[in-house]
Amino acid sequence: MSAAVLDRVTPPERHDILSWITTTDHKRIGVLYMGTTLLFMAVAGLLAMAMRTQLAVPGATLLPPHEYNEIFTLHGTAMIFLVIAPFALGLANYLIPLQIGAPDMAFPRLNATSYWLFLFGGLIVFAGAATNEGAASAGWTSYAPLSDITISTGLGQDFWIVGLAMVSVASIMTAINFVTTAFIHRAPGMTMWRLPIFTWEMIATALLIFMAFPSLTATLLLLFVDRRLGGHVFDPAFGGSAILYQHLFWFFGHPEVYVLILPYFGIVSEVVSTFSGRPVFGYTGMVLSAFAIAGLSMGVWAHHMFTTGAVNNPFFSLVSFLIAVPTGIKFFNWICTMWGGAIRYTTPMLYALGFLMNFLLGGVTGVMVASPPLDFHAQDSYFVVAHFHYTIGGGSFFALFAALYYWWPKVYGWRLGEGLGKIGFWLTFVGFNMTFLPMFFMGVFGMPRRVFTYPATGALPALNAVATVGAYLLLLGGILFVVNVVVSARRREPAGDNPWQGYTLEWATSSPPPEHNFHELPPIRSARPLRGVEYAKAPEARPT
């Protein structure tokens, strides 16, 4: 089979601001998504630094209690709703058409609309801080009655509701695009069982968004009705139920945890395979385990409600244990992929290995809190904060940086510096573990989460001091990434079309790709279509 020629006559690509505002090109929308999430991440990171500085010593007065509540609410909301998931959606916007040989997304205008909904939704959430009574302060979960009008009296909470509702709708629109594109816009020869693992993980993520995000949208609507239209859905004094809010929120919230991690499983699979010089071990198992995780996650929501006494603890504990099985399959498959491979310890690979080590601890402690007797002691303590950050921070964020370093040359045509990248990795890895490992012990010693101070007794002052030092190392790692971008942008050393010797289809086009993605497509006979091309070009240098 010869290469499919796809060249076409197109007008010169514009690069003015208006062309970016009005674009429907999936690549530009992906860049807008990712750039926006990185800006939100910078703001959320600075908010985290304010929290850690306040907690560096007991009795600190840097932040008054109400402002501290606003800051941890905005930090959590931004990281979960405006950074981790949207970055993955932006990356998938860029990559899915390239990985399946399509010229664009199935619905380009819907794609653009979803980005602008996300952007303005995020800005509205933060705009609440400019209102008279400040931003939302009921936490990123905004439990009733904390989010009720009688306690959260300001407009900041309403801004939070409206902004997140827009983000939720944007996510559903994006998921529609992903599934439609992957199913009906594949290139000739790109069967479903030849899709890259990243694309498969995004399909599972999109289906999970379909199932979970309508619950979030409905919950936000009911909360707004309670606050501004005289409803009493979550008010027990008028026959409502605050526990109902927890059921509705966590029916979205626990699947959301896997919306936050499944795309990053796909990133790690691509990076580990490329830099081990081997195909992903157990391709079929990796795909099926993604859908097993997505399906099981819909039955785990009351895992967060063991201490309420209002749920069937044995059932939800069992399902929580079961979800560790497909997750474990992925973990062992990554190890088997590396086993016997010629591993190249590039910056993306280091971040992928950091993901594996951090996520392992997050997963093990997740099994611990899935046991009701242990969860009764850990609930709402810093142990849960540490577990969640090892799963999402140590997992998703390390994979996020692996993705940035790995696909940066494809997006811009030049790569980020390896020297500064590796120094940044070690600062980030050491800083992350210094910050969050002590939090397990804080939880064991009884420190509740979401407190703006703590008693100067026992080991808590020393543990908090270590965590704060680690947070500043994390900040230094983030600053070094920005420095790396600036320095590399000035050098702009051409990276070539396939600098990492990858085998998935996005590496078959130019860097950056043309507006219509491909001038021609190589024959697609497997999930690694470029492997055959490399064999043909250099039979004497066949990779193992």
PDB file of C-alpha atoms in Angstrom, residues 330-429:
ATOM      1  CA  LYS A 330      -1.846  -0.609  33.726  1.00  0.00           C
ATOM      2  CA  PHE A 331       0.955  -0.224  36.252  1.00  0.00           C
ATOM      3  CA  PHE A 332       2.387  -3.686  35.605  1.00  0.00           C
ATOM      4  CA  ASN A 333       2.034  -3.204  31.845  1.00  0.00           C
ATOM      5  CA  TRP A 334       4.171  -0.066  32.052  1.00  0.00           C
ATOM      6  CA  ILE A 335       6.815  -2.011  33.966  1.00  0.00           C
ATOM      7  CA  CYS A 336       6.707  -4.791  31.378  1.00  0.00           C
ATOM      8  CA  THR A 337       6.991  -2.250  28.573  1.00  0.00           C
ATOM      9  CA  MET A 338      10.237  -0.952  30.070  1.00  0.00           C
ATOM     10  CA  TRP A 339      11.545  -4.418  30.956  1.00  0.00           C
ATOM     11  CA  GLY A 340      14.326  -5.313  28.543  1.00  0.00           C
ATOM     12  CA  GLY A 341      14.002  -2.047  26.646  1.00  0.00           C
ATOM     13  CA  ALA A 342      16.773   0.376  25.754  1.00  0.00           C
ATOM     14  CA  ILE A 343      15.539   3.141  28.056  1.00  0.00           C
ATOM     15  CA  ARG A 344      16.522   6.715  27.217  1.00  0.00           C
ATOM     16  CA  TYR A 345      16.367   8.918  30.301  1.00  0.00           C
ATOM     17  CA  THR A 346      15.146  12.073  28.600  1.00  0.00           C
ATOM     18  CA  THR A 347      13.198  14.756  30.450  1.00  0.00           C
ATOM     19  CA  PRO A 348       9.785  13.377  29.359  1.00  0.00           C
ATOM     20  CA  MET A 349      10.838   9.905  30.505  1.00  0.00           C
ATOM     21  CA  LEU A 350      12.001  11.205  33.893  1.00  0.00           C
ATOM     22  CA  TYR A 351       8.624  12.842  34.446  1.00  0.00           C
ATOM     23  CA  ALA A 352       6.895   9.608  33.424  1.00  0.00           C
ATOM     24  CA  LEU A 353       8.998   7.649  35.932  1.00  0.00           C
ATOM     25  CA  GLY A 354       8.204  10.281  38.562  1.00  0.00           C
ATOM     26  CA  PHE A 355       4.541   9.729  37.774  1.00  0.00           C
ATOM     27  CA  LEU A 356       4.907   5.977  38.346  1.00  0.00           C
ATOM     28  CA  MET A 357       6.613   6.376  41.722  1.00  0.00           C
ATOM     29  CA  ASN A 358       4.239   9.034  43.037  1.00  0.00           C
ATOM     30  CA  PHE A 359       1.081   7.442  41.689  1.00  0.00           C
ATOM     31  CA  LEU A 360       2.038   4.135  43.294  1.00  0.00           C
ATOM     32  CA  LEU A 361       1.955   5.734  46.742  1.00  0.00           C
ATOM     33  CA  GLY A 362      -1.284   7.527  45.896  1.00  0.00           C
ATOM     34  CA  GLY A 363      -2.859   4.259  44.774  1.00  0.00           C
ATOM     35  CA  VAL A 364      -1.741   2.269  47.813  1.00  0.00           C
ATOM     36  CA  THR A 365      -3.099   4.899  50.211  1.00  0.00           C
ATOM     37  CA  GLY A 366      -6.288   4.980  48.125  1.00  0.00           C
ATOM     38  CA  VAL A 367      -6.838   1.316  48.919  1.00  0.00           C
ATOM     39  CA  MET A 368      -6.290   2.177  52.584  1.00  0.00           C
ATOM     40  CA  VAL A 369      -8.981   4.876  52.695  1.00  0.00           C
ATOM     41  CA  ALA A 370     -11.323   2.563  50.774  1.00  0.00           C
ATOM     42  CA  SER A 371     -11.537   0.528  54.007  1.00  0.00           C
ATOM     43  CA  PRO A 372     -14.257   2.095  56.223  1.00  0.00           C
ATOM     44  CA  PRO A 373     -12.482   1.400  59.567  1.00  0.00           C
ATOM     45  CA  LEU A 374      -9.358   3.207  58.339  1.00  0.00           C
ATOM     46  CA  ASP A 375     -11.360   5.904  56.590  1.00  0.00           C
ATOM     47  CA  PHE A 376     -13.194   6.745  59.835  1.00  0.00           C
ATOM     48  CA  HIS A 377      -9.825   7.869  61.232  1.00  0.00           C
ATOM     49  CA  ALA A 378      -8.435   9.493  58.066  1.00  0.00           C
ATOM     50  CA  GLN A 379     -11.594  11.303  56.903  1.00  0.00           C
ATOM     51  CA  ASP A 380     -11.124  15.087  56.569  1.00  0.00           C
ATOM     52  CA  SER A 381      -7.545  14.877  57.864  1.00  0.00           C
ATOM     53  CA  TYR A 382      -4.301  15.781  56.143  1.00  0.00           C
ATOM     54  CA  PHE A 383      -3.861  12.080  55.347  1.00  0.00           C
ATOM     55  CA  VAL A 384      -6.577  12.476  52.689  1.00  0.00           C
ATOM     56  CA  VAL A 385      -4.925  15.679  51.426  1.00  0.00           C
ATOM     57  CA  ALA A 386      -1.657  13.782  50.955  1.00  0.00           C
ATOM     58  CA  HIS A 387      -3.369  10.814  49.288  1.00  0.00           C
ATOM     59  CA  PHE A 388      -5.267  13.034  46.857  1.00  0.00           C
ATOM     60  CA  HIS A 389      -2.201  15.054  45.916  1.00  0.00           C
ATOM     61  CA  TYR A 390      -0.076  11.942  45.365  1.00  0.00           C
ATOM     62  CA  THR A 391      -2.781  10.580  43.064  1.00  0.00           C
ATOM     63  CA  ILE A 392      -3.600  13.749  41.143  1.00  0.00           C
ATOM     64  CA  GLY A 393      -0.582  15.996  41.807  1.00  0.00           C
ATOM     65  CA  GLY A 394       2.108  13.318  41.793  1.00  0.00           C
ATOM     66  CA  GLY A 395       0.243  11.527  39.018  1.00  0.00           C
ATOM     67  CA  SER A 396      -1.397  13.973  36.659  1.00  0.00           C
ATOM     68  CA  PHE A 397       1.001  16.894  37.087  1.00  0.00           C
ATOM     69  CA  PHE A 398       4.116  14.838  36.442  1.00  0.00           C
ATOM     70  CA  ALA A 399       2.461  13.349  33.361  1.00  0.00           C
ATOM     71  CA  LEU A 400       1.403  16.871  32.323  1.00  0.00           C
ATOM     72  CA  PHE A 401       5.029  17.994  32.270  1.00  0.00           C
ATOM     73  CA  ALA A 402       6.025  14.782  30.491  1.00  0.00           C
ATOM     74  CA  ALA A 403       3.493  15.721  27.802  1.00  0.00           C
ATOM     75  CA  LEU A 404       4.782  19.283  27.555  1.00  0.00           C
ATOM     76  CA  TYR A 405       8.365  18.182  26.997  1.00  0.00           C
ATOM     77  CA  TYR A 406       7.386  15.274  24.733  1.00  0.00           C
ATOM     78  CA  TRP A 407       5.023  17.014  22.299  1.00  0.00           C
ATOM     79  CA  TRP A 408       6.499  20.534  22.462  1.00  0.00           C
ATOM     80  CA  PRO A 409       8.678  19.924  19.362  1.00  0.00           C
ATOM     81  CA  LYS A 410       5.616  18.793  17.409  1.00  0.00           C
ATOM     82  CA  VAL A 411       3.669  21.927  18.332  1.00  0.00           C
ATOM     83  CA  TYR A 412       6.439  24.501  17.831  1.00  0.00           C
ATOM     84  CA  GLY A 413       9.163  22.812  15.773  1.00  0.00           C
ATOM     85  CA  TRP A 414      11.832  23.277  18.473  1.00  0.00           C
ATOM     86  CA  ARG A 415      12.318  21.424  21.716  1.00  0.00           C
ATOM     87  CA  LEU A 416      12.836  22.531  25.291  1.00  0.00           C
ATOM     88  CA  GLY A 417      16.345  22.309  26.763  1.00  0.00           C
ATOM     89  CA  GLU A 418      17.197  18.934  28.254  1.00  0.00           C
ATOM     90  CA  GLY A 419      19.656  20.271  30.832  1.00  0.00           C
ATOM     91  CA  LEU A 420      17.279  22.758  32.419  1.00  0.00           C
ATOM     92  CA  GLY A 421      14.467  20.234  32.001  1.00  0.00           C
ATOM     93  CA  LYS A 422      16.245  17.582  34.048  1.00  0.00           C
ATOM     94  CA  ILE A 423      17.217  20.052  36.784  1.00  0.00           C
ATOM     95  CA  GLY A 424      13.588  21.189  36.871  1.00  0.00           C
ATOM     96  CA  PHE A 425      12.420  17.587  37.178  1.00  0.00           C
ATOM     97  CA  TRP A 426      14.586  16.878  40.210  1.00  0.00           C
ATOM     98  CA  LEU A 427      13.551  20.122  41.896  1.00  0.00           C
ATOM     99  CA  THR A 428       9.917  19.233  41.254  1.00  0.00           C
ATOM    100  CA  PHE A 429      10.261  15.612  42.352  1.00  0.00           C
TER     101      PHE A 429
END
